[in-house]
CSV table of C-alpha atoms in Angstrom, one decimal:
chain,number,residue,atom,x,y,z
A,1208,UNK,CA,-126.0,-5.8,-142.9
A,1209,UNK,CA,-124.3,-2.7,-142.7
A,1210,UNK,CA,-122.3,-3.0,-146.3
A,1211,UNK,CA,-125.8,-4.1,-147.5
A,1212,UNK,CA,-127.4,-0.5,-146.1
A,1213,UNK,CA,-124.0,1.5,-147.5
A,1214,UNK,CA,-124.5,-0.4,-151.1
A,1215,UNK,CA,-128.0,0.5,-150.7
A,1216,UNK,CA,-127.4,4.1,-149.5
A,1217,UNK,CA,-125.6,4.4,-152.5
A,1218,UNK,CA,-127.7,3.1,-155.3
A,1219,UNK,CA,-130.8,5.5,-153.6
A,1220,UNK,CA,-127.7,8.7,-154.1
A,1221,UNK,CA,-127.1,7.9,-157.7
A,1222,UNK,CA,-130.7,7.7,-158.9
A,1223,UNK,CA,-131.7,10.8,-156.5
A,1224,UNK,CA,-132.9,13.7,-157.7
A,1225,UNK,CA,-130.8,17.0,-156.9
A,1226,UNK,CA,-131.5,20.5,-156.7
A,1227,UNK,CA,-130.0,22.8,-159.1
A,1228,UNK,CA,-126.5,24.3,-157.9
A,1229,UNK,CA,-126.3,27.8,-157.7
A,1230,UNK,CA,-123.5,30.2,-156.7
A,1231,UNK,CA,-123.1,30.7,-153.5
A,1232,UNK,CA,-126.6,28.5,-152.0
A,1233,UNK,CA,-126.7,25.5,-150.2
A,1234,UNK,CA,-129.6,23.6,-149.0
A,1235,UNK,CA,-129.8,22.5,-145.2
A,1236,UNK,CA,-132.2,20.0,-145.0
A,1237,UNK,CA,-133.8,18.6,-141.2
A,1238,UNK,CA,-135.5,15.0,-141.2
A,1239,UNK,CA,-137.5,13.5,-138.4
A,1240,UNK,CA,-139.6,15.9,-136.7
A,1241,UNK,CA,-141.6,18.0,-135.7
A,1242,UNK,CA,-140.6,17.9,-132.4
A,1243,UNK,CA,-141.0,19.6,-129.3
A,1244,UNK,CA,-138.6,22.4,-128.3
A,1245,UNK,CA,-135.7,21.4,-131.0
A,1246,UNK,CA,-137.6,22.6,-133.9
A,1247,UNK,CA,-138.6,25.8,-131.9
A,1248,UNK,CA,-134.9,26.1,-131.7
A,1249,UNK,CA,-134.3,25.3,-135.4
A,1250,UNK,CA,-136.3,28.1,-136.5
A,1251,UNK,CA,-135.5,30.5,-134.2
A,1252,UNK,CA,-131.4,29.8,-134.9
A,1253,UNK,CA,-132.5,30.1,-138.7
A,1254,UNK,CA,-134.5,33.5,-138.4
A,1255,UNK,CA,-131.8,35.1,-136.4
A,1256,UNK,CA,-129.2,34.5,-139.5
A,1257,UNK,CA,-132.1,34.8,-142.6
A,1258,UNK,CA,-131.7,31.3,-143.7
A,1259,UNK,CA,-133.9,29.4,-145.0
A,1260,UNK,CA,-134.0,25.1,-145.1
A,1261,UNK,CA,-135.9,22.3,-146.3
A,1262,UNK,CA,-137.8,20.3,-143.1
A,1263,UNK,CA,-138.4,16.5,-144.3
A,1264,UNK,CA,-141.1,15.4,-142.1
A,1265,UNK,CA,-142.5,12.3,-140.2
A,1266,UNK,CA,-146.4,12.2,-140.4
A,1267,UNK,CA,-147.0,10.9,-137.1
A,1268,UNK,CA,-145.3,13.8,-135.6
A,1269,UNK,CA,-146.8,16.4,-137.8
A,1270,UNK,CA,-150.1,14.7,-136.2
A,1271,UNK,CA,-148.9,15.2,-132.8
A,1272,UNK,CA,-147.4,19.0,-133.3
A,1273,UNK,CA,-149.6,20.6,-136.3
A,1274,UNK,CA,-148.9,24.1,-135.0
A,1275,UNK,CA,-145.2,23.2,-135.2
A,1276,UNK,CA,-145.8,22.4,-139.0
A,1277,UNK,CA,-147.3,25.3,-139.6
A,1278,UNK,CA,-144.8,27.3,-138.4
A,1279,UNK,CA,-142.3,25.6,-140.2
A,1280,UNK,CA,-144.6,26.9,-143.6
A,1281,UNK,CA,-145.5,30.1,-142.4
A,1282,UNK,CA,-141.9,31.2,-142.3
A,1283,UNK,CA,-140.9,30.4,-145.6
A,1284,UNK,CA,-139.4,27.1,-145.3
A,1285,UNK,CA,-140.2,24.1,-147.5
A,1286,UNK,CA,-141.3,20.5,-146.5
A,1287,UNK,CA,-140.9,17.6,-147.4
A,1288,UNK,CA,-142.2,13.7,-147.0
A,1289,UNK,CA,-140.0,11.5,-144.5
A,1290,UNK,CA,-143.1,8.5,-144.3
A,1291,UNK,CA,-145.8,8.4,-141.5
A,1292,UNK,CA,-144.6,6.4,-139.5
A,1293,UNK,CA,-140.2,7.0,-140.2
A,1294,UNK,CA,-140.4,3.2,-141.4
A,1295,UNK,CA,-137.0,1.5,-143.4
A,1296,UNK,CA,-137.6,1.6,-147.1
A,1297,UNK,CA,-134.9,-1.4,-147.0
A,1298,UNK,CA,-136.8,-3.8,-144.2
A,1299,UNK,CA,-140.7,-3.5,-145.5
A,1300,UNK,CA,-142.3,-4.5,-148.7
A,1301,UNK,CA,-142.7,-2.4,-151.5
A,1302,UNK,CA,-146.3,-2.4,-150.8
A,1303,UNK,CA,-146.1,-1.3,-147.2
A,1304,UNK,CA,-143.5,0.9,-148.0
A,1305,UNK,CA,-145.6,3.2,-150.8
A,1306,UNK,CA,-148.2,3.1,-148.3
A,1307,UNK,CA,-146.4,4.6,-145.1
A,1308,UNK,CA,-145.3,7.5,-147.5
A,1309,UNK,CA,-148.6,7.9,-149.1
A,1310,UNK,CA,-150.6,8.3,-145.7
A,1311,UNK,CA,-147.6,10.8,-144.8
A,1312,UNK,CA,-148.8,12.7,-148.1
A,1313,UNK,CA,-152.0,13.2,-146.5
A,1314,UNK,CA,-150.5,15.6,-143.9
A,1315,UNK,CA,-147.3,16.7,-145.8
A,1316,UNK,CA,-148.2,17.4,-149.1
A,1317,UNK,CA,-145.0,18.3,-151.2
A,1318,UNK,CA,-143.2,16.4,-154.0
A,1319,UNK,CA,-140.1,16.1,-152.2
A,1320,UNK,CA,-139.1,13.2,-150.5
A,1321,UNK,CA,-136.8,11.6,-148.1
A,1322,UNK,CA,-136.3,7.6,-147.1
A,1323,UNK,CA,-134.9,7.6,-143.9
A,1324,UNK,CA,-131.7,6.6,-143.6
A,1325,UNK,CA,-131.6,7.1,-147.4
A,1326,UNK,CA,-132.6,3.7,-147.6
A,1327,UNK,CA,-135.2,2.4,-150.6
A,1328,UNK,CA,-135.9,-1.1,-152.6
A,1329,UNK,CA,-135.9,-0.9,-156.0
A,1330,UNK,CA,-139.4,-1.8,-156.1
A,1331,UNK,CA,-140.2,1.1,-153.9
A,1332,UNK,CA,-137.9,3.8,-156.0
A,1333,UNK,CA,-139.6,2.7,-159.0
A,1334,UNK,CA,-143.2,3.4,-157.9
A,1335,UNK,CA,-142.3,6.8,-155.4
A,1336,UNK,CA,-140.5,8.5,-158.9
A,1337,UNK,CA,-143.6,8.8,-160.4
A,1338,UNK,CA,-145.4,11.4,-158.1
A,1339,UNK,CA,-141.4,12.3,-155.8
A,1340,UNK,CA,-138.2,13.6,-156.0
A,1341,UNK,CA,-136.2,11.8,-154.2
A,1342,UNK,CA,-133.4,13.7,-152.3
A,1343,UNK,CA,-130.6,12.6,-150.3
A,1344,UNK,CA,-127.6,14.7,-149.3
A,1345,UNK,CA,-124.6,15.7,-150.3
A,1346,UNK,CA,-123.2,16.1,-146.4
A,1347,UNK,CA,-123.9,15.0,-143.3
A,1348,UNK,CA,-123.6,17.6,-140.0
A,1349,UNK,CA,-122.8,15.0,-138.1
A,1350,UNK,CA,-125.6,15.6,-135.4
A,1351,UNK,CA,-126.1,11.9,-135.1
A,1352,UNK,CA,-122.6,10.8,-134.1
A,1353,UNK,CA,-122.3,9.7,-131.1
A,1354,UNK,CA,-119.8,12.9,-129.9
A,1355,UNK,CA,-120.0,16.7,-131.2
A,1356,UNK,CA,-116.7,16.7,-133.2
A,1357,UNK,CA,-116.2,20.2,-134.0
A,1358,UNK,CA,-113.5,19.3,-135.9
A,1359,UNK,CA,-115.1,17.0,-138.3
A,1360,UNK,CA,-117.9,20.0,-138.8
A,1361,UNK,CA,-115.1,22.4,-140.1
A,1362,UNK,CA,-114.6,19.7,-142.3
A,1363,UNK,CA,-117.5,19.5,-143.8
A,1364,UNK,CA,-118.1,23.7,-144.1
A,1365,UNK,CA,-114.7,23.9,-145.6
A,1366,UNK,CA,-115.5,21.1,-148.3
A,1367,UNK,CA,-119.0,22.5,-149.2
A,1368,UNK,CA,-119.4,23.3,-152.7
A,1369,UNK,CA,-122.5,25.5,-154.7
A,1370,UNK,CA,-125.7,23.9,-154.3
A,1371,UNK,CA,-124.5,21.1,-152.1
A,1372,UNK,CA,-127.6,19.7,-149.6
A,1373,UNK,CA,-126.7,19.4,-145.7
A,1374,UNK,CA,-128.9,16.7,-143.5
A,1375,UNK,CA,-129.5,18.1,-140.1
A,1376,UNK,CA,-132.1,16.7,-137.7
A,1377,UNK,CA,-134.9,18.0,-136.0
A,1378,UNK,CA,-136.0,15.4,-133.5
A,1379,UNK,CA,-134.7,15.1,-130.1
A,1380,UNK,CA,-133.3,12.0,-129.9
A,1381,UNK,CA,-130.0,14.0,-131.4
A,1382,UNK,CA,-131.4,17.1,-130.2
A,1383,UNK,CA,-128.4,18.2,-127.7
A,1384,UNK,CA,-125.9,17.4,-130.6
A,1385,UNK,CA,-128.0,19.9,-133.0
A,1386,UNK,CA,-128.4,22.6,-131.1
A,1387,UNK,CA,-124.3,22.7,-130.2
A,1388,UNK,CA,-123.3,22.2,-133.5
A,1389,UNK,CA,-126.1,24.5,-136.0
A,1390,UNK,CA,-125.3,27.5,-134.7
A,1391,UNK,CA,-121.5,27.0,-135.2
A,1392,UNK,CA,-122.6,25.5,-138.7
A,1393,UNK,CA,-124.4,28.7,-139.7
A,1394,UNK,CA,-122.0,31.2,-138.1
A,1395,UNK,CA,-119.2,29.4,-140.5
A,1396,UNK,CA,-121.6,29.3,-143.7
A,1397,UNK,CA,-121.9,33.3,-143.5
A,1398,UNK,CA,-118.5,33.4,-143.1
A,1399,UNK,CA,-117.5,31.2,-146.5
A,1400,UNK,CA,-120.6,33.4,-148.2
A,1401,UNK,CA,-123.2,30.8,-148.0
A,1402,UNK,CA,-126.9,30.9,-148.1
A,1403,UNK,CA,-129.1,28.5,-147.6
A,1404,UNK,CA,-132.2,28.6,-149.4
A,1405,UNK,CA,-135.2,25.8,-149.5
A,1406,UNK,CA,-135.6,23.5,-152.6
A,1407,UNK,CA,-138.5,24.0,-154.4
C-alpha cells in the first residue's frame, strides 16, 4: 500500500499546480485545522516575524472554530480547501470524493486546494481542475515525524530554493512537534533572506 500512496503522491506532484517562484519568497503552507490553541500559536509566531502563509483547511473544523477562520483572513493570510471531512482522495470514489471537497467549498471558499496526504484518483483530479488548483509542496517541515529532528529541519532551510512551498500543520495531533520546530523554521528563513508570502 505504501508504494501505491508514494506512486500516487507523485502523479498528484506532477500534474499540481504551482505558484510562481519569485526571488527571495517561499510559501509556508498549514493543512488540517483550525484548531484550538495551535493555530492561535501559528498566527501569533507568524505576526511576530511579518510572515505571511497559506492555511489549507478542514471544513468540519472551520464549523467547529469559525472565529479561528476568520482570524486566519482578517490577518492577511490565504486559505485554502483541505475537504470537509479530511477524507483520502485515494480510498473513496470519485463521486464521494468531489463531494467532501465541494461541501468544504461551502465554508472555505478559495480556488486552492489541497488532498490530504497529497493523495487524488485520476477520476477525482480530472473533475477538481476545473474549478481548483491543486497544490502540493515542495518540502515537508517534518512536524509529522514521529521525533523533532532539528537536524533534518536545517536540511530542509538550507535546500530551499525561490518560490519553493513548505507543508506545516495546524492541528494538534502534531501540535507539540509544530510549535518546537516553526519558530526555529522562521528564525532560519530570515536568516537565508526568506519571506514567506501567501499564494494567491
Amino acid at each position: 500500500m505504501k508504494l501505491f500512496h508514494s506512486l500516487n503522491h507523485r502523479f498528484v506532484t506532477w500534474v499540481s499546480w504551482h505558484p510562481e517562484r519569485v526571488r527571495g519568497v517561499i510559501y509556508l503552507t498549514f493543512d488540517d485545522g483550525p484548531e484550538d490553541g495551535i493555530t492561535e500559536f501559528v498566527l501569533d509566531r507568524l505576526a511576530e516575524r511579518d510572515q505571511k502563509a497559506t492555511f489549507f483547511c478542514v471544513g468540519s473544523q472551520v464549523d467547529r472554530r469559525p472565529d479561528l477562520f476568520s482570524r486566519i483572513v482578517e490577518e492577511g493570510h490565504a486559505v485554502g480547501n483541505h475537504t470537509f471531512s479530511h477524507c483520502s482522495g485515494w480510498d473513496l470514489p470519485t463521486g464521494e470524493f468531489v463531494d467532501d471537497v465541494e461541501q468544504c467549498r461551502k465554508r472555505v471558499d478559495s480556488t486552492l486546494f489541497r488532498p490530504p496526504w497529497g493523495l487524488l484518483r485520476l477520476g477525482s483530479y480530472l473533475r477538481l481542475r476545473r474549478r481548483y488548483r491543486i497544490v502540493l509542496w515542495d518540502r515537508n517541515s517534518g512536524d509529522t515525524d514521529a521525533e523533532v529532528d532539528y537536524h533534518q529541519v536545517d536540511k530542509v532551510l538550507s535546500s530551499l530554493r525561490d518560490g519553493d512551498t513548505v507543508l506545516f500543520h495546524f492541528g494538534n495531533k502534531h501540535g507539540w512537534k509544530t510549535r518546537l520546530i516553526l519558530p526555529y523554521f522562521l528564525d532560519g528563513l530570515r536568516e537565508r533572506g526568506f519571506v514567506s508570502r501567501p499564494i494567491r
